[in-house]
Short mmCIF file of C-alpha atoms and ligand atoms in Angstrom, two decimals:
data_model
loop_
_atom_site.label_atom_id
_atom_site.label_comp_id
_atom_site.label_asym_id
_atom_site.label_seq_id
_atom_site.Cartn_x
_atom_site.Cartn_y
_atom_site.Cartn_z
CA UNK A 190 -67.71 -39.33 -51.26
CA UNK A 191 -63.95 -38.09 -50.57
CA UNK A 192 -62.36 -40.25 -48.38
CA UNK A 193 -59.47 -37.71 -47.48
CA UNK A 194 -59.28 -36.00 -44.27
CA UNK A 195 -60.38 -33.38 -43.47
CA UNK A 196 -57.61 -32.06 -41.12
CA UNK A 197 -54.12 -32.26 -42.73
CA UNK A 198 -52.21 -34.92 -40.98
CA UNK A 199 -48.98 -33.30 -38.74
CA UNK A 200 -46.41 -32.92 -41.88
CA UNK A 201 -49.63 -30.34 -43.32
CA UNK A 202 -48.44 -28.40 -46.85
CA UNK A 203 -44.60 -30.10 -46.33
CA UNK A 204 -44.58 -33.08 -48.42
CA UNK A 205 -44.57 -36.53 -46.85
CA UNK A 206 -40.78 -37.04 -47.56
CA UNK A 207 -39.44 -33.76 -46.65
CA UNK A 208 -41.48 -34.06 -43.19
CA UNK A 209 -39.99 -37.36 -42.30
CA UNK A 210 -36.69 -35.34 -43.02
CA UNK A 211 -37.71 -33.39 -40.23
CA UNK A 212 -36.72 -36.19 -37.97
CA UNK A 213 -32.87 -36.39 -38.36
CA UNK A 214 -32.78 -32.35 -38.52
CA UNK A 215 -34.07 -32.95 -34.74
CA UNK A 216 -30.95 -34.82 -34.22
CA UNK A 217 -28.83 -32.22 -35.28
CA UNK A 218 -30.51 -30.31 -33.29
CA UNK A 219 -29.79 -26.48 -32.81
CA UNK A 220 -30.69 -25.17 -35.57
CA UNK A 221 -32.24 -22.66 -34.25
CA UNK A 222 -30.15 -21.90 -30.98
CA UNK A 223 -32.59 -19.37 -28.88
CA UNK A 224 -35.77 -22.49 -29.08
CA UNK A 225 -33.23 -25.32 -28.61
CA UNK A 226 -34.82 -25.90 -25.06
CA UNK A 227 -37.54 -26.05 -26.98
CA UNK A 228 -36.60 -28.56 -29.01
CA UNK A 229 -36.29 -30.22 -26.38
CA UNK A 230 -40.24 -30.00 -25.34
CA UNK A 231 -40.55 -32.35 -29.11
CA UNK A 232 -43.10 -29.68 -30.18
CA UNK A 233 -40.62 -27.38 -32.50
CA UNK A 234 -41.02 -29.45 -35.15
CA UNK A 235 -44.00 -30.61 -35.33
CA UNK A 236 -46.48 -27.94 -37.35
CA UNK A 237 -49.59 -26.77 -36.52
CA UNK A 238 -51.98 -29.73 -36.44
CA UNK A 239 -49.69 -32.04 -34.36
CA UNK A 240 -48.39 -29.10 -32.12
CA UNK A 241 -52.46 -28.36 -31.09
CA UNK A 242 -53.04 -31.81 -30.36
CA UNK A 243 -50.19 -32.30 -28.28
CA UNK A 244 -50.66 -29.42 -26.59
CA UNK A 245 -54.54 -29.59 -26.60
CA UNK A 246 -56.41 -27.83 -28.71
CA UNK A 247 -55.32 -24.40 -27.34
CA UNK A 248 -56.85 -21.04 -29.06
CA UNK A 249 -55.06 -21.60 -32.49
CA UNK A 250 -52.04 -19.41 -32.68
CA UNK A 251 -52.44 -19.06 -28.79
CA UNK A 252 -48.87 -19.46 -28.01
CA UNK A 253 -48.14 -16.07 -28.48
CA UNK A 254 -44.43 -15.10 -28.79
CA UNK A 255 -43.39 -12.08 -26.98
CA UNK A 256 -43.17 -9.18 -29.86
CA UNK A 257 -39.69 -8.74 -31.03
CA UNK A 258 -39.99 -5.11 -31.46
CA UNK A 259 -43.03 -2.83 -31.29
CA UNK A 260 -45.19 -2.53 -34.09
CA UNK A 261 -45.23 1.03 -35.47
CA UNK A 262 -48.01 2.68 -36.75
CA UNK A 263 -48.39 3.64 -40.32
CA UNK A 264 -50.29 6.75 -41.32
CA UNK A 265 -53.74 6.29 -41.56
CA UNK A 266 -54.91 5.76 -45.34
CA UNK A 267 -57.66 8.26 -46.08
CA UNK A 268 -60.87 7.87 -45.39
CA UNK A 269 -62.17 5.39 -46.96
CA UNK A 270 -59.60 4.17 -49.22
CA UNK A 271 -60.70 0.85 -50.66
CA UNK A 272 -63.04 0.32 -48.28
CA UNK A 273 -65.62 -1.30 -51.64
CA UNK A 274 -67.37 -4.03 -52.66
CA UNK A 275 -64.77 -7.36 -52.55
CA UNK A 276 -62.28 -5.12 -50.84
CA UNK A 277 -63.60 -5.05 -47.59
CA UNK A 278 -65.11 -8.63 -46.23
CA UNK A 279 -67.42 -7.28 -43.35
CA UNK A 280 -66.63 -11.38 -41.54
CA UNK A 281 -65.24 -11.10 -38.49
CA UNK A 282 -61.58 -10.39 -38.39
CA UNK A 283 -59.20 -12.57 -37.15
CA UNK A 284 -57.90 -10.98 -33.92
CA UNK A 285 -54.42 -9.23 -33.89
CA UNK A 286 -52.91 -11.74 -31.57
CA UNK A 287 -53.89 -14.85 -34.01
CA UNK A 288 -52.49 -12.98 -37.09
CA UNK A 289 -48.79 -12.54 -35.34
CA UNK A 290 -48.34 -15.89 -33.36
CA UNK A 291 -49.75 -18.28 -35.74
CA UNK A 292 -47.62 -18.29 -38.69
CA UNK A 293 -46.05 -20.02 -41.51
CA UNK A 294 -42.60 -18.91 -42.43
CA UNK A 295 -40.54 -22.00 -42.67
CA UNK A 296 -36.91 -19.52 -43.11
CA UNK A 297 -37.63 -18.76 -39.39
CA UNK A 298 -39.01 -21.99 -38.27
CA UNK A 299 -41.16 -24.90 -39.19
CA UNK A 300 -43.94 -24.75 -36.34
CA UNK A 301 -47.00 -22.06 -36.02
CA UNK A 302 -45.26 -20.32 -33.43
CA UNK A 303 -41.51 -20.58 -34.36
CA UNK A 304 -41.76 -17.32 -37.04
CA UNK A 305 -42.88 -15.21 -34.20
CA UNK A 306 -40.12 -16.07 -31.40
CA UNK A 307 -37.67 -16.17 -34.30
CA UNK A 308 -38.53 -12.34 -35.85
CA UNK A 309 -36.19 -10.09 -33.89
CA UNK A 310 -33.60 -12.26 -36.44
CA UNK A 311 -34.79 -10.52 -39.52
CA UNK A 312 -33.73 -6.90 -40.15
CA UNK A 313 -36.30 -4.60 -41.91
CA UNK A 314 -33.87 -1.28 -42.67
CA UNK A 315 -32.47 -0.80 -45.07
CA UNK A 316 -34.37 -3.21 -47.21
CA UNK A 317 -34.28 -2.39 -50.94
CA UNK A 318 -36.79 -4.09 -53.38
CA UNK A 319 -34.95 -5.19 -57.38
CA UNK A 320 -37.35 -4.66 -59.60
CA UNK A 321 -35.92 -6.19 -62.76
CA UNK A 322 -36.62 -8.72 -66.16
CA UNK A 323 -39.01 -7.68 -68.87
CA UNK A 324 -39.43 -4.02 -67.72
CA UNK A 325 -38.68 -0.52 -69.52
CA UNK A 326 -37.46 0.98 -65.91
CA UNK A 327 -35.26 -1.60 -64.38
CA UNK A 328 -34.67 -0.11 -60.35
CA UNK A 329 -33.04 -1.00 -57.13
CA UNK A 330 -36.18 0.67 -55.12
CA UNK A 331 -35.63 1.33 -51.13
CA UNK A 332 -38.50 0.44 -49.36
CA UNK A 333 -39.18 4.31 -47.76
CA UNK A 334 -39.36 5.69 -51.47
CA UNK A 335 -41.79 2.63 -52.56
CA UNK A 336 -44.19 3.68 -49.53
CA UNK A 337 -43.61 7.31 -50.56
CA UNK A 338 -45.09 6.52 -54.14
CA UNK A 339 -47.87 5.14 -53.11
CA UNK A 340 -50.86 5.77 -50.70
CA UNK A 341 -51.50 2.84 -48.13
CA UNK A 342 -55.27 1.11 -48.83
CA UNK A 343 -56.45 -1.09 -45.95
CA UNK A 344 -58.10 -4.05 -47.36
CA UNK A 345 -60.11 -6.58 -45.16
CA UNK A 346 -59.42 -10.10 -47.06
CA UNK A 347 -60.43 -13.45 -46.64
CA UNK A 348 -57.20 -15.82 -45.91
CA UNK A 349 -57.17 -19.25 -47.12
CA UNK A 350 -54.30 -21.63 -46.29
CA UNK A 351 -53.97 -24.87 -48.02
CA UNK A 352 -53.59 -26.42 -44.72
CA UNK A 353 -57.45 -25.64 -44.67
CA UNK A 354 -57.49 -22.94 -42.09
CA UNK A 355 -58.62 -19.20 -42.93
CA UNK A 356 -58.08 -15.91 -41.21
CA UNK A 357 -59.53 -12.68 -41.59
CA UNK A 358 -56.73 -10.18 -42.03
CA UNK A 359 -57.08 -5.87 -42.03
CA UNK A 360 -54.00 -5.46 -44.79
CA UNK A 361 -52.50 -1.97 -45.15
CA UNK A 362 -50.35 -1.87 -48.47
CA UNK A 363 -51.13 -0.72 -52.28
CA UNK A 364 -52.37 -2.97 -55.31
CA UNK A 365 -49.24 -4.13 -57.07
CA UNK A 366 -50.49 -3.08 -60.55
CA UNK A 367 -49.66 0.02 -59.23
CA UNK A 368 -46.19 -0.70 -58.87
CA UNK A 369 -45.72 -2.45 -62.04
CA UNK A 370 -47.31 0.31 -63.81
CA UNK A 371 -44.62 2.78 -62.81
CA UNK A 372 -41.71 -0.23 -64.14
CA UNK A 373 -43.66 -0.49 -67.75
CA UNK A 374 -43.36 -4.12 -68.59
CA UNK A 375 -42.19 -4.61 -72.06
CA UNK A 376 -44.59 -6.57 -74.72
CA UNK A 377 -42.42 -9.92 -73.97
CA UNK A 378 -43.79 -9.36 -69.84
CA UNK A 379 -46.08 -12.64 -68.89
CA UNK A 380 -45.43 -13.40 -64.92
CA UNK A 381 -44.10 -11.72 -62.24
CA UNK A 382 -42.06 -13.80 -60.07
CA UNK A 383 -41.30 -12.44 -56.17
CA UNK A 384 -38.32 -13.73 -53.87
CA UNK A 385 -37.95 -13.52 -50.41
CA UNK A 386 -34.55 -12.43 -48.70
CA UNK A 387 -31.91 -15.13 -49.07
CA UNK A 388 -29.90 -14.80 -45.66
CA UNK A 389 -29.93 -17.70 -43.66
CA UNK A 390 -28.00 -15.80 -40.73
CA UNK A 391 -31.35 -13.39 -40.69
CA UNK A 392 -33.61 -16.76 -41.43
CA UNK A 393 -32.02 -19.50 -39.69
CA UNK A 394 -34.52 -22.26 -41.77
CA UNK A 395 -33.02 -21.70 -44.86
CA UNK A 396 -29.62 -23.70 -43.39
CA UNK A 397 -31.90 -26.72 -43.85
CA UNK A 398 -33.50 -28.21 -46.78
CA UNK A 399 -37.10 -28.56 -46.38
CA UNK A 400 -37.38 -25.86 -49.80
CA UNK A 401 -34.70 -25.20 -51.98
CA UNK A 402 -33.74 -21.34 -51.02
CA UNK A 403 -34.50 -18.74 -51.82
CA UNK A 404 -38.91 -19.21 -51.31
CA UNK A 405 -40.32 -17.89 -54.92
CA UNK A 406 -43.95 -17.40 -56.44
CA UNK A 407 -45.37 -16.06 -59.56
CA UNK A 408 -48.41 -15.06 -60.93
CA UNK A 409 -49.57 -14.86 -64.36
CA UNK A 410 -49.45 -10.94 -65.29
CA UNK A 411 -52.94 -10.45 -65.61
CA UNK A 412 -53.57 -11.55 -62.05
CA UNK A 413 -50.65 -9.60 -60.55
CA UNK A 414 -52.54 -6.61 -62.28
CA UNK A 415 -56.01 -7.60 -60.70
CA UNK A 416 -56.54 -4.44 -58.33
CA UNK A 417 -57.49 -7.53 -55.38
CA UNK A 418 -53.82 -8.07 -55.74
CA UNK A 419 -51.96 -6.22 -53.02
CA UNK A 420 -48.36 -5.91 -51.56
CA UNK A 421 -48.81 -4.92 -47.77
CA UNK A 422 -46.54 -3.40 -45.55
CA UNK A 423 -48.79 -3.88 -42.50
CA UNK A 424 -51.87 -4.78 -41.12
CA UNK A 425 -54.55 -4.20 -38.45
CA UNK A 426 -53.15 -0.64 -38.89
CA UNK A 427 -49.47 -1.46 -37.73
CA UNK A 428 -46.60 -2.06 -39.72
CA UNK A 429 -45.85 -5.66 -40.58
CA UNK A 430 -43.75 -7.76 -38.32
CA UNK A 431 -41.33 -10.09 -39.45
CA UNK A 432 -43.97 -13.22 -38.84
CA UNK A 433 -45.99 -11.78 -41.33
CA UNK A 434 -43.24 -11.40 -44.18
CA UNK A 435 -41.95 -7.73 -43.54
CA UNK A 436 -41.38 -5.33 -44.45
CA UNK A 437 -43.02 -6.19 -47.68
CA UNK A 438 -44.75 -9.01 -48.55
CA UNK A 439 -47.58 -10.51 -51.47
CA UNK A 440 -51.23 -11.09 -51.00
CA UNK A 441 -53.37 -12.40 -53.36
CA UNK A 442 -56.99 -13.03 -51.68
CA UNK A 443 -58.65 -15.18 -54.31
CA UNK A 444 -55.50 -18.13 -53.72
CA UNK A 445 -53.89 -20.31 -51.17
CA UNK A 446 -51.67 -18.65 -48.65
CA UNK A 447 -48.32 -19.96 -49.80
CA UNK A 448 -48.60 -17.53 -52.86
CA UNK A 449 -48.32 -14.70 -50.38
CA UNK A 450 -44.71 -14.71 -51.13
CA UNK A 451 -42.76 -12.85 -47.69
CA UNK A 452 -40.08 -10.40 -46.96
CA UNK A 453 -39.82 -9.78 -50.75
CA UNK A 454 -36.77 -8.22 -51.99
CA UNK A 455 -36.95 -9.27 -56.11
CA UNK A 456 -40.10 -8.73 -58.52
CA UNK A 457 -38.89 -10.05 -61.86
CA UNK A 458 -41.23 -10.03 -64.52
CA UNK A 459 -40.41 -12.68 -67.07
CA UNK A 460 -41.72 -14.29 -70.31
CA UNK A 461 -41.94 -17.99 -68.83
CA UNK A 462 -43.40 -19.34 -65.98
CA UNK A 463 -41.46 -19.11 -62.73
CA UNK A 464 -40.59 -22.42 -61.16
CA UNK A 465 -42.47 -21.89 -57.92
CA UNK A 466 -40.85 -22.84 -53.98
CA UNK A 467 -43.74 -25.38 -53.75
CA UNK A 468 -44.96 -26.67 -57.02
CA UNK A 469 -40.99 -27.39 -57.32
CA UNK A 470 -40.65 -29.26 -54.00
CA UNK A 471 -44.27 -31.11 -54.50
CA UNK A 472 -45.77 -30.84 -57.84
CA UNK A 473 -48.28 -33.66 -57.22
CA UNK A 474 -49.49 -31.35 -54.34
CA UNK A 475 -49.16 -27.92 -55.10
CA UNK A 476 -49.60 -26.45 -58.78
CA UNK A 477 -48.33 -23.09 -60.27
CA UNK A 478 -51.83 -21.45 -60.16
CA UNK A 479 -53.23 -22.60 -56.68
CA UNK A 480 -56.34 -20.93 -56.45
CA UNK A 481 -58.43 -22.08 -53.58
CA UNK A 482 -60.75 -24.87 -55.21
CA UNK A 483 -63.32 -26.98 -53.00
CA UNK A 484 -63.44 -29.15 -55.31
CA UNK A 485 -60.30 -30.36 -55.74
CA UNK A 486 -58.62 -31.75 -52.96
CA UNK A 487 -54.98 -32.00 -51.97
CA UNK A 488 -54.21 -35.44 -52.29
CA UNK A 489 -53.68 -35.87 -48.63
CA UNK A 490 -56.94 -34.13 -47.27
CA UNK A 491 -59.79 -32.32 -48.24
CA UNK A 492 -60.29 -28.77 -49.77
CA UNK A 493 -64.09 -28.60 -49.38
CA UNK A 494 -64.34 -26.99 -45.53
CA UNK A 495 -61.76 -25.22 -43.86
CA UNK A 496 -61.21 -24.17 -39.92
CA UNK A 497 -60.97 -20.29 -39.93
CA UNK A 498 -59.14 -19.50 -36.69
CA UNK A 499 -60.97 -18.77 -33.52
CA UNK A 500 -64.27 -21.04 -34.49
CA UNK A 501 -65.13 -24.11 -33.96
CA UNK A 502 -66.80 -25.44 -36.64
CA UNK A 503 -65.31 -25.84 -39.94
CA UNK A 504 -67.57 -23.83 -43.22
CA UNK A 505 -67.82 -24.45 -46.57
CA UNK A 506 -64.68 -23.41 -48.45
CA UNK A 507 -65.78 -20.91 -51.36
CA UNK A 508 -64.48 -21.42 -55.04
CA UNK A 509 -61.67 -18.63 -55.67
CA UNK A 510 -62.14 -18.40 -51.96
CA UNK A 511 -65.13 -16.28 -52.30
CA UNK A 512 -64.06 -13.85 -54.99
CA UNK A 513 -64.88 -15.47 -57.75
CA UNK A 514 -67.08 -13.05 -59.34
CA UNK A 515 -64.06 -10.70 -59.51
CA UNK A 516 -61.71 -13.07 -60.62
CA UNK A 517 -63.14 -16.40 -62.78
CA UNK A 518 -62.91 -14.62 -65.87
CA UNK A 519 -59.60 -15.18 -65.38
CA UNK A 520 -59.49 -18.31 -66.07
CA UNK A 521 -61.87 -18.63 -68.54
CA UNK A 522 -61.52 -21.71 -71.17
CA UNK A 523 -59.08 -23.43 -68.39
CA UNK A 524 -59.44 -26.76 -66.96
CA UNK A 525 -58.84 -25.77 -62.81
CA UNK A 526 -58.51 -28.99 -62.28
CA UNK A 527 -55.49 -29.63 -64.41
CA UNK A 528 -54.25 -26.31 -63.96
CA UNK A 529 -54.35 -26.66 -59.78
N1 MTE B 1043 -43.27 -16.92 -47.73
C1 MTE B 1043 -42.06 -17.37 -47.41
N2 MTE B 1043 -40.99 -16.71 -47.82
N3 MTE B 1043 -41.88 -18.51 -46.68
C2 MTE B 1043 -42.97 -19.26 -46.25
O1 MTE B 1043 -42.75 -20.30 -45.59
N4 MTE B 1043 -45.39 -19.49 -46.22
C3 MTE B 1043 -46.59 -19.26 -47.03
C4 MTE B 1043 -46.84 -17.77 -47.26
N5 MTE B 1043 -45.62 -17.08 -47.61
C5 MTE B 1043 -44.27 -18.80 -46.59
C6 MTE B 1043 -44.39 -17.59 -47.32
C7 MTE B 1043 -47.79 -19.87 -46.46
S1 MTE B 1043 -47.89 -21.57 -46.58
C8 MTE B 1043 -48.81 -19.14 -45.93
S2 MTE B 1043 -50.26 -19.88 -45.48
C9 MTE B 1043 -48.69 -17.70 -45.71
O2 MTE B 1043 -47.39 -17.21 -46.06
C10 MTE B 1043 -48.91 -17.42 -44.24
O3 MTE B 1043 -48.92 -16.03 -43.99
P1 MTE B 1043 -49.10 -15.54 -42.49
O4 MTE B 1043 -48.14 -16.28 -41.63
O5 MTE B 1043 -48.83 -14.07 -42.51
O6 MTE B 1043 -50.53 -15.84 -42.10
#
């Protein structure tokens, strides 16, 4: 039997070293000037786990930040836009409030509720997308034409995070194969890496060094073709907020959360392997492919049952986090436990 938590202890997905870190950043202090006082409280920087039991376990994400700016609405997709099989999840959804206030986006903040309070920093418009690397239609693409080229899908996914929580999450975006159709990838095209903004006056976090800036991910090209794999520009109906990695930002249902690359603005597609944000900072702990696997655990707590937000009791975590019949032939002839 596992002998590994099943809770991640306080540091959760930041490595042991980089969380002890942590510690003199708190004597620097103000890193963040508007949650200083907050600092202050000693709860800033401690994530999620440590924050709830300090606080008692409150309704996870229940320290909701006021809204930086009104979410807009996006127009409705039609009816019934990819509303099949493994693209709708009929599980309860996570409510609205728990998707924006319980968050991680260390560039704005290295608790649950920091990204949130933090948001109003990040500014959506203009915000242009490079779409460059082994591609026959290299393009500098501003985000209003990308959501003019394609038709917005909601799809309800299961969220897993490799802190062993899950959400339900409404998405509103279109599948990325889309995109990378329209940029033709050349013969020599094997990933696609993403980058979030680098701008550490718009996210604060990145003036410390808890990830080596800018946050990247990749994916193998045939799963950033899979139709499961999405870039959303919203959810629950309402554009994205900042929290959530707007204006654009990377979900891939069938791995753990931190390949959900945020606030993208560079899709490179490449002939070797991206060096990943985590599997740089942690390699022991976080792998290049991360899909979710119960049965192999993070070497500092369990992947076998996770705590999806709002319940109480923890379930059974699902290999490929419940899609695997739409996605293990990916991986067909691989060894998922060397390839984590
Ligand atoms: N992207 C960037 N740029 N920075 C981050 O810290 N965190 C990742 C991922 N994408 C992260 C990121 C992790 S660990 C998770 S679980 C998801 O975003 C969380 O997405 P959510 O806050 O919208 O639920």
């Amino acid at each position: 039997m596992s002998k590994v938590p099943k809770e991640p202890p306080a540091g959760e997905i930041t490595p042991e070293a980089l969380y002890l870190r942590r510690r003199e950043l708190l004597k620097n202090a103000a890193l963040f000037a508007g949650t200083a006082s907050a600092i202050g409280g000693g709860l800033v920087w401690l994530t999620g786990g440590a924050a709830r039991r300090a606080g008692g376990e409150a309704a996870p994400g229940g320290e909701a930040a006021p809204l930086a700016s009104a979410p807009a609405e996006l127009a409705a997709p039609p009816a019934g836009a990819g509303g099949r099989g493994a693209f709708v999840t009929d599980e309860a959804r996570t409510p609205y409030e728990d998707v924006i206030s319980y968050n991680n986006f260390y560039e704005l903040g290295l608790s649950k509720s920091e990204p949130a309070a933090n948001a109003g920093r990040l500014r959506l418009r203009p915000w242009t997308v490079a779409c460059e690397g082994e591609i026959k239609k290299p393009a500098v693409i501003d985000l209003d034409t990308l959501l003019a080229w394609f038709p917005l899908e909601e799809r309800v996914y299961r969220m897993r995070c490799v802190e062993a929580w899950s959400m339900v999450i409404p998405w509103l975006g279109f599948p990325l194969a889309a995109l990378l159709k329209r940029l033709e990838p050349t013969s020599r095209a094997r990933y696609v890496q993403f980058t979030t903004l680098l701008d550490p006056k718009q996210l604060p976090g990145q003036r410390s060094d808890v990830l080596d800036w800018p946050y990247v991910e990749g994916l193998r090209i045939d799963e950033a073709m899979h139709p499961l794999t999405m870039l959303a520009v919203g959810l629950y109906g309402k554009t994205l907020l900042g929290q959530n990695g707007a204006p654009i930002r990377l979900v891939v249902p069938w791995k753990y959360g931190f390949k959900g690359c945020k606030s993208i603005v560079n899709i490179k597609l490449t002939e070797q392997q991206p060096k990943t944000s985590w599997s740089q900072a942690a390699p022991d702990e976080y792998g290049f492919y991360a899909n979710v696997n119960p049965a192999v655990d993070h070497p500092r707590w369990s992947q076998a049952t996770e705590r999806r937000i709002g319940e109480l009791r923890r379930r059974p975590t699902l290999p490929f986090n419940g899609y695997a019949e739409e996605v293990a032939g990916l991986y067909s002839g691989m060894d998922l436990r060397e390839s984590f």
